[in-house]
XYZ file of N, CA and C in Angstrom:
819
model
N 26.750 -2.872 -5.648
C 26.953 -2.536 -4.425
C 25.914 -3.138 -3.277
N 26.501 -4.076 -2.622
C 25.074 -4.398 -2.043
C 24.836 -3.865 -0.273
N 23.669 -4.331 -0.424
C 22.983 -3.634 1.325
C 24.415 -3.354 2.412
N 25.218 -4.573 2.073
C 26.219 -3.797 3.593
C 26.960 -2.999 3.488
N 27.620 -2.717 1.538
C 28.459 -1.719 1.827
C 27.465 -0.128 1.709
N 26.564 -0.306 1.117
C 25.736 0.731 1.131
C 25.642 1.138 2.584
N 25.077 0.498 3.890
C 24.661 0.957 5.103
C 25.735 0.592 5.927
N 26.746 0.537 5.624
C 27.867 -0.092 7.057
C 28.645 1.298 7.680
N 27.864 2.550 7.047
C 27.880 3.586 8.195
C 28.051 3.035 9.531
N 26.150 2.604 9.810
C 25.057 1.393 10.927
C 26.445 0.962 11.803
N 26.119 1.805 12.870
C 26.701 1.612 14.350
C 26.743 0.029 14.513
N 28.025 -0.826 14.744
C 27.711 -2.069 15.153
C 27.332 -1.834 16.698
N 26.793 -0.736 17.493
C 26.594 -1.206 18.767
C 24.708 -0.853 18.627
N 24.458 -0.566 17.085
C 22.684 -0.315 17.329
C 22.162 -1.440 16.928
N 21.122 -1.640 17.510
C 20.470 -2.907 17.495
C 19.839 -2.692 15.618
N 19.960 -3.969 14.900
C 19.676 -3.723 13.900
C 17.863 -3.980 13.430
N 18.231 -2.989 12.528
C 16.523 -2.847 12.339
C 16.335 -3.197 10.876
N 14.671 -3.771 10.918
C 13.927 -3.480 9.448
C 13.852 -2.361 8.801
N 14.403 -2.623 7.316
C 14.102 -1.095 6.417
C 12.869 -1.512 5.670
N 12.395 -0.584 5.395
C 11.137 -1.008 4.554
C 11.357 0.885 3.889
N 11.544 0.324 2.345
C 11.642 1.169 1.194
C 10.308 1.790 0.960
N 10.072 2.709 0.597
C 9.043 4.063 0.590
C 9.237 4.604 -0.596
N 8.111 5.376 -0.925
C 8.006 6.360 -1.648
C 6.790 7.081 -1.094
N 7.094 8.639 -1.072
C 6.205 9.873 -0.973
C 6.215 10.870 -1.537
N 5.537 12.197 -0.846
C 5.699 13.509 -1.531
C 5.701 14.236 -0.907
N 5.308 15.481 -0.970
C 5.588 17.142 -0.313
C 3.909 16.981 0.384
N 3.977 17.392 1.510
C 2.347 17.937 1.458
C 2.909 19.286 2.388
N 2.800 20.377 2.065
C 2.963 21.736 2.690
C 4.499 21.320 3.589
N 4.982 21.453 4.774
C 5.683 20.949 4.753
C 6.686 19.515 5.923
N 5.771 18.373 5.258
C 5.873 17.445 5.375
C 5.694 16.298 3.976
N 6.396 15.639 4.730
C 6.120 14.297 3.831
C 5.405 13.137 3.969
N 4.721 12.554 2.725
C 3.475 11.755 3.350
C 3.810 10.117 2.486
N 3.806 9.235 3.050
C 3.584 8.308 2.540
C 2.314 7.656 2.444
N 1.979 6.919 0.679
C 0.643 7.011 0.306
C -0.102 6.121 -0.949
N 1.191 5.041 -0.970
C 1.426 4.300 -1.940
C 0.243 2.855 -1.784
N -0.733 2.311 -1.911
C -1.322 1.235 -1.297
C -0.828 0.073 -1.175
N -0.283 -0.043 -1.864
C 0.852 -1.724 -1.933
C 1.758 -1.298 -0.869
N 2.742 -0.609 -0.816
C 3.300 -0.127 0.461
C 2.949 -0.282 1.450
N 2.194 0.388 1.976
C 0.850 0.791 2.958
C 0.783 -0.495 3.667
N 0.153 -2.065 2.745
C 0.226 -3.166 2.964
C 0.877 -4.170 3.878
N 2.116 -3.109 3.787
C 3.357 -4.169 4.237
C 3.327 -3.066 5.578
N 3.677 -1.605 5.559
C 3.688 -1.040 7.038
C 2.837 -1.736 7.973
N 1.427 -1.107 7.446
C 0.002 -1.912 8.967
C 1.170 -3.222 9.114
N 1.381 -3.970 8.763
C 1.789 -5.210 9.269
C 2.963 -4.727 10.214
N 3.947 -4.286 9.460
C 5.148 -3.924 10.383
C 4.398 -3.348 11.729
N 3.994 -2.880 12.026
C 3.805 -1.549 12.551
C 2.661 -2.775 13.816
N 1.905 -3.502 13.132
C 0.310 -4.296 13.901
C 1.603 -5.123 14.599
N 2.603 -5.796 14.019
C 2.906 -6.615 14.754
C 4.310 -6.104 15.669
N 4.060 -5.304 15.525
C 5.050 -4.334 16.593
C 6.952 -4.376 16.363
N 7.494 -4.505 14.819
C 8.187 -4.496 15.071
C 8.984 -3.569 14.216
N 10.405 -3.731 14.970
C 11.032 -1.978 14.827
C 11.894 -1.911 13.478
N 11.535 -0.940 12.630
C 11.793 -0.850 11.340
C 12.221 0.563 11.801
N 12.469 0.827 9.906
C 12.853 2.983 9.971
C 12.623 2.299 8.678
N 12.232 3.832 7.991
C 12.088 3.984 6.119
C 13.587 4.622 5.631
N 13.669 3.769 4.225
C 13.972 4.660 3.212
C 13.709 4.956 2.356
N 13.155 6.000 2.234
C 12.828 7.486 1.130
C 13.736 7.319 -0.488
N 12.844 6.425 -1.613
C 13.471 6.576 -2.690
C 12.586 7.108 -3.517
N 12.485 7.613 -4.188
C 11.892 8.569 -5.554
C 11.511 7.609 -6.613
N 10.469 7.436 -6.701
C 10.038 6.751 -7.989
C 10.946 6.308 -9.052
N 12.177 7.626 -9.631
C 12.792 7.095 -10.530
C 13.840 6.820 -10.249
N 13.994 6.802 -8.758
C 15.257 6.165 -8.471
C 15.354 4.782 -7.908
N 13.701 3.816 -7.977
C 13.550 2.890 -7.899
C 14.576 1.564 -7.910
N 14.505 1.147 -9.094
C 15.519 0.444 -10.171
C 16.265 0.613 -9.653
N 17.277 1.796 -9.934
C 18.636 2.000 -9.966
C 19.220 1.941 -8.424
N 18.112 2.147 -6.901
C 18.241 1.590 -5.697
C 18.432 0.274 -5.557
N 17.364 -0.235 -5.908
C 16.742 -2.219 -5.175
C 17.954 -2.402 -6.418
N 18.572 -2.394 -7.253
C 19.718 -3.108 -7.717
C 21.124 -3.052 -6.987
N 21.201 -1.585 -6.355
C 22.140 -1.412 -5.867
C 22.255 -2.436 -4.286
N 20.878 -2.409 -3.619
C 20.924 -3.550 -2.441
C 20.603 -4.461 -2.724
N 21.177 -5.287 -3.813
C 20.656 -6.512 -4.127
C 19.564 -6.948 -4.483
N 18.505 -6.320 -4.224
C 17.103 -6.965 -4.152
C 16.719 -7.111 -5.512
N 15.488 -8.407 -5.470
C 15.074 -9.216 -6.678
C 14.443 -8.288 -7.483
N 14.310 -8.356 -8.553
C 13.192 -8.013 -9.094
C 11.816 -8.408 -8.829
N 10.779 -7.387 -8.365
C 9.711 -7.639 -8.120
C 8.519 -8.488 -9.140
N 8.699 -8.769 -10.149
C 8.569 -9.507 -11.587
C 9.230 -9.522 -12.585
N 8.750 -10.241 -13.648
C 9.182 -10.350 -15.174
C 7.893 -10.393 -15.965
N 8.603 -8.890 -16.441
C 7.270 -8.992 -18.080
C 8.033 -8.769 -19.586
N 7.747 -9.314 -19.679
C 8.006 -9.476 -21.497
C 9.743 -10.152 -21.119
N 10.606 -10.645 -20.367
C 11.429 -11.170 -20.530
C 12.843 -10.025 -19.618
N 11.723 -9.077 -19.315
C 12.249 -7.749 -18.640
C 12.198 -7.853 -17.442
N 13.104 -7.612 -15.889
C 13.038 -8.089 -15.273
C 12.725 -6.226 -14.818
N 11.724 -6.397 -13.698
C 10.575 -5.086 -13.300
C 10.903 -5.048 -11.572
N 11.385 -2.929 -11.127
C 11.701 -2.823 -10.051
C 10.567 -2.288 -9.760
N 9.571 -2.472 -8.481
C 8.808 -0.924 -8.047
C 9.087 -1.481 -6.080
N 8.698 -0.327 -5.933
C 8.673 -0.671 -4.278
C 7.305 -1.380 -4.162
N 6.971 -1.710 -2.457
C 8.055 -2.099 -1.745
C 8.759 -2.794 -1.601
N 10.239 -2.726 -1.321
C 11.099 -3.594 -0.931
C 11.755 -3.566 0.824
N 12.236 -4.593 1.027
C 12.236 -4.967 2.473
C 13.814 -5.657 2.873
N 14.403 -4.875 3.813
C 15.429 -5.648 4.236
C 15.572 -6.131 5.097
N 15.833 -7.588 6.021
C 15.443 -7.579 7.080
C 16.864 -8.117 7.443
N 17.548 -7.294 8.699
C 18.985 -7.955 9.145
C 18.801 -8.658 10.135
N 17.780 -8.125 10.766
C 17.370 -8.463 12.620
C 17.710 -10.144 12.883
N 18.100 -10.826 11.795
C 18.382 -11.968 12.524
C 20.200 -12.791 11.757
N 20.484 -12.164 10.772
C 21.748 -12.232 10.641
C 21.806 -11.199 10.377
N 22.480 -10.515 10.252
C 23.626 -8.640 9.951
C 23.855 -8.666 8.198
N 25.317 -9.422 8.532
C 26.122 -10.012 7.446
C 25.632 -10.309 5.908
N 24.616 -11.401 6.100
C 23.582 -11.634 5.200
C 22.049 -11.398 5.104
N 21.583 -10.153 5.143
C 20.327 -10.249 5.308
C 19.243 -10.365 5.028
N 17.936 -10.881 5.359
C 16.985 -11.069 3.794
C 16.432 -9.973 3.161
N 16.794 -9.724 2.309
C 16.253 -8.779 1.019
C 14.612 -9.312 0.107
N 14.032 -8.282 -0.037
C 13.364 -9.351 -0.393
C 11.965 -7.249 -1.160
N 11.539 -8.675 -2.316
C 10.544 -7.010 -3.319
C 8.790 -7.777 -3.344
N 8.233 -6.811 -4.105
C 7.100 -7.350 -4.652
C 6.290 -7.957 -2.941
N 5.100 -7.071 -3.094
C 4.252 -7.063 -1.991
C 3.944 -8.095 -1.361
N 3.571 -8.688 -2.017
C 3.124 -10.637 -1.924
C 3.756 -11.191 -1.000
N 5.215 -11.350 -1.852
C 6.944 -12.149 -0.825
C 6.847 -11.580 0.373
N 7.154 -10.093 0.248
C 6.982 -9.190 1.693
C 5.986 -9.853 2.827
N 4.714 -9.866 2.758
C 3.961 -10.711 3.534
C 3.922 -11.358 3.866
N 4.367 -12.598 2.795
C 4.612 -13.676 3.147
C 5.307 -14.425 4.292
N 6.493 -13.385 3.427
C 7.870 -13.868 4.803
C 7.510 -13.448 6.104
N 7.041 -11.922 6.880
C 6.961 -11.664 7.749
C 5.768 -12.421 8.941
N 4.733 -12.632 8.176
C 3.790 -13.554 9.076
C 4.934 -14.787 9.270
N 5.224 -15.389 8.012
C 6.013 -16.600 9.003
C 7.140 -16.338 9.429
N 7.923 -15.487 9.273
C 9.355 -14.880 10.092
C 8.329 -14.857 11.333
N 7.586 -13.703 11.768
C 6.839 -13.033 12.453
C 5.585 -13.203 13.414
N 5.566 -14.503 13.448
C 3.838 -15.075 13.266
C 3.194 -14.237 14.840
N 3.506 -13.929 15.422
C 2.555 -13.073 16.329
C 2.544 -10.835 16.487
N 1.594 -10.870 16.637
C 0.170 -11.353 16.213
C -0.136 -12.241 14.950
N -1.021 -12.514 14.328
C -0.712 -12.933 13.240
C -2.180 -12.146 12.599
N -1.765 -12.399 10.840
C -2.218 -11.598 10.223
C -3.286 -12.119 9.412
N -2.736 -13.679 9.463
C -3.915 -14.609 9.212
C -4.010 -15.558 9.795
N -5.061 -15.458 10.504
C -5.005 -15.929 11.228
C -5.798 -17.661 11.375
N -5.529 -18.390 11.790
C -5.550 -20.260 11.272
C -6.276 -20.343 10.578
N -6.153 -20.895 9.314
C -6.763 -21.973 8.275
C -7.789 -20.442 7.184
N -6.912 -19.168 6.885
C -7.840 -18.166 6.742
C -6.602 -17.116 5.129
N -5.953 -18.194 5.517
C -4.534 -17.309 4.489
C -4.938 -18.056 2.993
N -5.648 -18.908 2.294
C -6.440 -18.713 0.961
C -7.611 -17.990 0.807
N -8.464 -18.051 1.731
C -9.409 -17.119 2.083
C -9.252 -15.586 1.500
N -8.429 -15.079 3.004
C -8.007 -13.363 2.664
C -7.245 -13.142 1.237
N -5.799 -14.099 1.014
C -5.584 -14.452 0.006
C -6.366 -13.306 -1.734
N -7.194 -14.564 -1.122
C -8.821 -14.500 -2.350
C -9.253 -13.037 -2.507
N -9.477 -12.682 -0.815
C -9.802 -11.442 -1.053
C -9.173 -10.296 -2.002
N -8.108 -10.351 -0.962
C -6.613 -9.155 -1.318
C -6.637 -9.210 -2.809
N -6.900 -10.030 -3.609
C -6.640 -10.316 -5.392
C -7.767 -9.549 -5.742
N -9.438 -9.900 -5.021
C -10.274 -9.106 -5.603
C -9.732 -7.661 -5.448
N -10.166 -7.553 -4.896
C -9.483 -5.524 -3.795
C -8.823 -4.975 -4.272
N -7.378 -5.503 -5.552
C -6.492 -5.346 -5.857
C -6.535 -5.120 -7.617
N -7.713 -6.102 -8.041
C -7.565 -5.843 -9.338
C -9.230 -5.735 -9.863
N -9.698 -5.484 -8.580
C -11.314 -5.505 -9.114
C -12.052 -4.489 -8.271
N -12.237 -4.520 -7.047
C -13.004 -3.638 -5.933
C -11.779 -2.011 -6.721
N -10.849 -1.995 -7.008
C -9.735 -1.147 -7.149
C -9.768 -0.212 -8.245
N -10.751 -1.447 -9.994
C -10.120 -0.604 -10.634
C -11.040 0.358 -11.214
N -12.337 0.965 -10.431
C -12.448 1.829 -10.980
C -12.706 3.480 -10.538
N -11.052 2.900 -8.956
C -10.371 4.042 -8.549
C -9.133 4.484 -9.386
N -8.895 3.744 -10.570
C -7.652 4.068 -10.938
C -7.827 4.849 -11.543
N -8.733 5.521 -12.566
C -8.821 7.268 -13.675
C -8.795 7.974 -12.889
N -9.143 7.996 -11.195
C -8.996 9.171 -10.335
C -7.632 9.876 -9.975
N -7.384 8.173 -8.989
C -6.665 8.051 -8.275
C -5.080 8.524 -8.959
N -4.649 7.703 -10.150
C -3.743 7.642 -10.752
C -3.330 9.043 -11.085
N -4.353 9.837 -11.890
C -3.690 11.069 -12.085
C -3.670 12.431 -10.853
N -4.475 11.424 -10.093
C -4.471 12.651 -8.921
C -3.142 12.893 -7.999
N -2.291 11.313 -8.045
C -1.492 10.853 -7.776
C -0.240 11.537 -8.176
N -0.252 11.317 -9.559
C 0.772 11.790 -10.792
C 1.320 13.001 -10.460
N -0.094 14.395 -10.394
C 0.113 15.635 -9.675
C 0.901 16.077 -8.891
N 0.845 14.614 -7.710
C 1.655 15.395 -6.622
C 3.064 14.660 -6.355
N 3.681 14.289 -7.861
C 4.996 14.085 -7.855
C 5.726 15.339 -8.696
N 7.102 15.010 -8.449
C 7.976 16.370 -8.938
C 8.239 16.139 -10.229
N 8.497 17.262 -10.661
C 8.285 16.697 -12.176
C 8.950 15.589 -12.908
N 10.816 15.670 -12.062
C 11.311 14.566 -12.817
C 10.460 13.303 -12.530
N 10.274 13.359 -10.974
C 8.844 11.242 -11.080
C 7.935 11.698 -11.706
N 7.156 12.654 -12.505
C 6.325 12.548 -13.484
C 6.847 12.182 -14.616
N 7.471 13.183 -14.595
C 8.081 12.324 -16.422
C 8.809 10.356 -16.571
N 8.768 10.168 -14.847
C 9.395 8.995 -14.968
C 8.135 7.708 -15.242
N 7.158 8.828 -14.330
C 5.809 7.532 -14.251
C 5.056 7.739 -15.442
N 5.111 8.684 -16.911
C 4.163 8.756 -17.848
C 5.204 7.465 -18.414
N 6.324 6.587 -18.253
C 5.960 6.189 -19.050
C 6.044 4.477 -18.449
N 6.294 5.204 -17.260
C 5.721 3.625 -16.189
C 4.867 4.299 -15.202
N 3.757 3.547 -15.664
C 1.796 3.905 -14.576
C 1.863 2.923 -14.010
N 2.195 1.828 -14.257
C 2.322 0.676 -12.931
C 3.076 0.970 -11.719
N 3.928 1.712 -11.864
C 4.944 2.389 -10.717
C 4.341 2.855 -9.246
N 2.785 3.871 -10.039
C 1.812 4.612 -8.907
C 1.010 3.284 -8.760
N 0.689 2.636 -9.710
C -0.199 1.398 -8.628
C 0.001 -0.066 -9.203
N 0.835 -0.880 -8.417
C 1.259 -2.469 -9.123
C 0.308 -2.991 -9.178
N -0.177 -3.203 -10.146
C -1.689 -4.026 -10.669
C -2.063 -4.594 -11.928
N -2.091 -5.784 -12.398
C -2.895 -5.699 -13.645
C -3.945 -4.397 -13.909
N -4.341 -4.527 -13.454
C -5.832 -3.251 -13.638
C -4.881 -2.038 -13.614
N -3.915 -2.054 -13.390
C -4.030 -0.520 -13.684
C -2.819 -0.227 -15.202
N -3.117 -1.509 -16.578
C -2.470 -1.093 -17.302
C -3.412 -0.599 -17.979
N -3.025 0.565 -19.049
C -3.393 1.217 -19.967
C -4.126 2.636 -19.193
N -3.880 2.948 -18.333
C -4.631 3.896 -17.055
C -3.588 4.873 -17.504
N -3.829 6.265 -18.040
C -2.816 7.447 -18.289
C -2.741 7.348 -17.014
N -1.407 8.394 -16.864
C -1.476 9.752 -15.276
C -1.890 10.603 -15.849
N -2.718 11.245 -16.884
C -3.041 12.426 -16.803
C -3.975 12.343 -18.204
N -5.291 12.661 -18.447
C -5.556 13.904 -17.753
C -6.990 13.612 -16.940
N -6.477 14.089 -15.464
C -8.013 13.772 -14.777
C -8.997 14.163 -15.319
N -10.274 13.132 -15.139
C -11.451 13.627 -15.662
C -12.035 15.163 -15.599
N -12.805 15.619 -16.561
C -13.548 17.001 -15.822
C -14.134 16.715 -14.773
N -15.407 17.624 -14.559
C -16.061 17.441 -12.898
C -17.204 16.432 -13.378
N -18.514 16.471 -14.663
C -19.285 15.521 -14.583
C -18.540 14.423 -14.612
N -17.534 14.136 -15.593
C -17.096 13.306 -15.700
C -16.382 12.402 -14.592
N -16.200 13.215 -13.651
C -15.173 12.562 -12.491
C -16.794 11.977 -11.773
N -17.365 13.140 -11.612
C -18.433 12.826 -10.821
C -19.094 10.577 -11.233
N -19.335 11.117 -12.525
C -19.427 9.348 -13.165
C -18.696 8.371 -12.312
N -16.927 8.492 -12.566
C -16.304 7.950 -12.331
C -16.347 7.168 -10.829
N -17.134 8.756 -9.627
C -17.324 8.287 -8.491
C -18.615 6.861 -8.266
N -19.307 7.856 -9.300
C -20.343 6.472 -9.109
C -20.285 5.204 -8.956
N -18.881 4.645 -10.311
C -18.686 3.820 -10.827
C -18.161 3.355 -9.127
N -16.823 3.829 -8.749
C -16.664 3.431 -7.163
C -17.076 3.100 -6.590
N -18.492 4.184 -6.168
C -19.877 3.851 -5.272
C -20.165 2.301 -5.394
N -20.390 1.886 -7.088
C -20.961 0.724 -6.988
C -19.977 -0.785 -6.423
N -19.144 -0.368 -6.334
C -18.242 -1.879 -6.078
C -17.922 -1.396 -4.286
N -17.907 0.064 -3.607
C -18.605 0.049 -2.370
C -19.450 -0.302 -1.950
N -20.864 -0.791 -3.025
C -21.804 -0.886 -1.812
C -21.699 -2.324 -2.019
N -21.298 -3.179 -3.048
C -21.471 -4.855 -3.438
C -20.420 -4.725 -1.832
N -19.105 -4.309 -1.814
C -18.346 -4.677 -0.452
C -19.435 -4.765 0.218
N -20.155 -3.924 0.898
C -20.738 -3.498 1.755
C -22.158 -4.015 2.196
N -22.412 -5.252 1.045
C -23.394 -6.394 1.152
C -22.679 -7.465 2.228
N -21.453 -7.191 1.452
C -20.793 -8.849 1.652
C -20.102 -8.737 3.053
N -20.012 -7.256 4.144
C -19.390 -7.225 5.364
C -20.001 -6.928 6.240
N -21.820 -6.773 5.583
C -22.734 -7.062 6.139
C -23.484 -8.200 7.166
N -22.732 -9.264 6.057
C -22.989 -10.812 6.389
C -22.303 -11.063 7.935
N -21.698 -10.363 8.032
C -20.097 -10.095 9.359
C -21.206 -9.575 10.762
N -22.652 -9.206 10.247
C -22.792 -8.378 11.780
C -23.542 -9.330 12.600
N -24.234 -10.743 11.864
C -25.062 -11.247 12.859
C -23.993 -12.440 14.034
N -22.347 -12.472 13.530
C -21.951 -13.658 14.609
C -19.944 -12.452 14.236
N -20.119 -11.381 13.998
C -19.383 -10.433 14.141
C -19.246 -9.036 14.306
N -18.196 -8.215 14.168
C -18.620 -6.945 15.133
C -19.413 -6.033 13.624
N -18.941 -6.910 12.353
C -19.291 -6.082 10.970
C -18.699 -5.346 10.292
N -17.348 -4.899 10.576
C -16.725 -3.980 10.308
C -15.691 -4.380 9.561
N -14.992 -5.499 9.874
C -13.949 -6.156 9.452
C -13.669 -6.993 9.079
N -13.169 -7.785 8.086
C -13.395 -9.029 6.946
C -13.548 -10.384 7.609
N -12.532 -10.470 8.590
C -12.900 -12.154 9.324
C -13.935 -12.329 10.600
N -14.964 -10.940 10.787
C -15.872 -11.055 11.369
C -15.211 -10.407 12.969
N -14.642 -10.789 13.568
C -13.988 -9.623 15.378
C -12.620 -8.996 14.684
N -11.185 -9.682 14.191
C -10.110 -9.763 14.649
C -9.362 -8.762 13.232
N -8.546 -7.804 13.470
C -7.891 -7.239 12.159
C -6.930 -8.132 11.987
N -7.089 -8.489 10.486
C -6.259 -8.837 9.364
C -5.658 -8.368 8.505
N -4.783 -8.978 7.587
C -4.587 -8.576 6.616
C -5.419 -8.076 4.947
N -6.826 -9.337 5.165
C -7.353 -8.063 4.425
C -7.790 -6.641 4.670
N -8.321 -6.373 6.009
C -8.583 -5.226 6.608
C -7.530 -4.066 5.909
N -6.237 -4.562 5.974
C -5.136 -3.797 5.902
C -5.418 -3.655 4.280
N -5.351 -4.003 3.413
C -5.578 -4.411 2.084
C -6.591 -2.993 1.442
N -7.575 -3.538 2.488
C -8.843 -2.616 2.064
C -8.520 -1.375 2.506
N -7.986 -0.893 3.850
C -7.760 0.192 4.236
C -6.987 1.378 3.738
N -5.665 -0.003 2.724
C -4.830 0.946 2.193
C -5.245 1.597 1.624
N -6.362 0.979 0.584
C -6.958 1.761 -0.641
C -7.618 3.546 0.250
N -8.032 2.952 1.501
C -8.517 4.235 2.543
C -7.840 5.083 2.121
N -6.618 4.611 2.677
C -6.072 5.948 3.035
C -4.926 6.152 1.551
N -4.825 5.919 0.238
C -5.035 5.955 -0.402
C -5.638 7.411 -0.892
N -6.842 7.710 -1.092
C -7.679 8.404 -1.175
C -7.537 9.527 0.431
N -7.088 9.340 1.461
C -6.915 10.343 1.925
C -6.128 11.236 1.541
N -5.361 10.722 2.090
C -3.654 11.642 1.635
C -3.710 12.144 -0.187
N -4.514 11.317 -1.038
C -3.963 12.377 -2.542
C -5.482 12.573 -2.921
N -6.473 12.729 -1.998
C -8.185 13.102 -2.456
C -8.622 13.193 -1.273
N -8.174 14.438 -0.465
C -8.978 14.436 1.144
C -10.074 14.222 1.078
N -10.660 15.404 0.020
C -11.787 16.417 -0.668
C -12.797 15.121 -0.640
N -12.457 14.377 -1.511
C -13.365 12.834 -2.062
C -13.362 12.160 -1.219
N -12.577 11.671 -0.029
C -12.321 11.541 1.764
C -13.774 11.542 2.114
N -14.459 13.138 2.474
C -15.601 13.286 3.017
C -16.545 12.706 2.449
N -16.353 12.598 0.637
C -17.645 11.287 0.217
C -17.806 10.123 1.012
N -16.257 9.562 0.805
C -16.671 8.230 1.498
C -16.651 7.224 2.423
N -16.267 8.413 3.493
C -16.673 8.067 5.030
C -17.954 8.147 5.166
N -18.968 8.748 4.450
C -20.207 8.519 4.760
C -21.423 7.853 4.060
N -20.442 6.604 3.122
C -20.902 5.754 2.230
C -21.138 4.871 3.327
N -22.438 3.721 2.604
C -22.813 2.730 3.595
C -22.655 2.761 5.149
N -23.752 3.575 5.290
C -24.133 3.998 7.055
C -22.427 4.454 7.904
N -21.287 5.154 7.310
C -20.540 5.048 7.252
C -19.546 3.983 7.908
N -19.713 3.321 6.956
C -19.135 1.415 7.670
C -17.424 1.939 7.115
N -17.229 3.017 5.945
C -15.531 2.694 5.836
C -15.027 3.698 7.049
N -15.666 4.658 7.257
C -15.027 5.252 8.821
C -14.549 4.749 9.620
N -15.379 3.541 10.182
C -15.614 2.579 10.849
C -13.909 1.545 10.848
N -13.840 1.500 9.703
C -12.758 0.777 9.447
C -11.554 1.789 9.597
N -11.263 2.613 9.131
C -10.248 3.293 9.250
C -9.979 3.396 10.456
N -11.266 3.492 11.463
C -10.878 4.138 12.602
C -10.208 3.025 13.707
N -10.633 1.366 12.712
C -9.867 0.281 13.638
C -8.918 0.045 13.344
N -8.200 0.827 11.889
C -6.723 0.461 11.501
C -5.572 1.357 11.896
N -6.530 2.529 12.634
C -6.108 4.397 12.299
C -4.787 4.020 13.308
N -4.651 3.190 14.440
C -3.833 2.821 15.463
C -2.386 2.433 14.852
N -2.362 1.684 13.795
C -1.215 1.084 13.164
C -1.127 1.813 12.498
N -1.143 2.974 11.470
C -0.795 4.342 10.632
C 0.339 4.647 10.565
N 1.670 4.012 12.196
C 2.445 5.315 11.490
C 3.704 5.093 10.835
N 4.441 6.569 11.125
C 5.612 5.858 9.798
C 6.471 6.171 10.592
N 7.303 5.316 10.536
C 9.251 5.252 11.295
C 10.241 5.903 9.846
């Protein structure tokens, strides 16, 4: 089934909107978006003030859903197509032949080239920011995975937990996530040791960002204005806030409150439609 037939119930008089495919979990009486790779896209949609709506997909249904709408695989692994979220459908320019994308990097590039204002890649910064985001995803986040992957797993339904046990990268799409079990969560002392390893990465990044204090605000990566690099970093903070709120208490106070200041800068763009 194609995107058009799947969404044929939409009124022809309604203006088309971008559709973001995301996953969530129940928290009390509400559901929350939490996956950092998807939040990188959601931040950009909000920052650019693009009209969009979310279609929520259970992790166990990602492949079937993306195949149904005609989305390409996120990547190819060992000759096999791999389907992960986010996915994005943009019918706003050509409703009968919408743009259908997967893979966070591809989606980000499309949004920036198609909807250039306000930019998340200020002129001349695309290569530098791409390198920074790669560092954040593959190295900075690495010590977080033994903590956050099992905690995220605990928030899922039984059906999705079963799925993730055989597809752990569905929780965090990165080569650095390979080999991390979804369970068990490290016990008390080991968990504290894990957080010390996390803090080492935060300390290092703090020393780098502090170099912007002389000719910038010392908070955001590119000096004064928010950019994609900040959203990639804040997506990880949001992951901690949503999945491990008690641990956010410690992180927000590290490095003189730097991470809480970054959170506050990004907060206006945390809407969920």
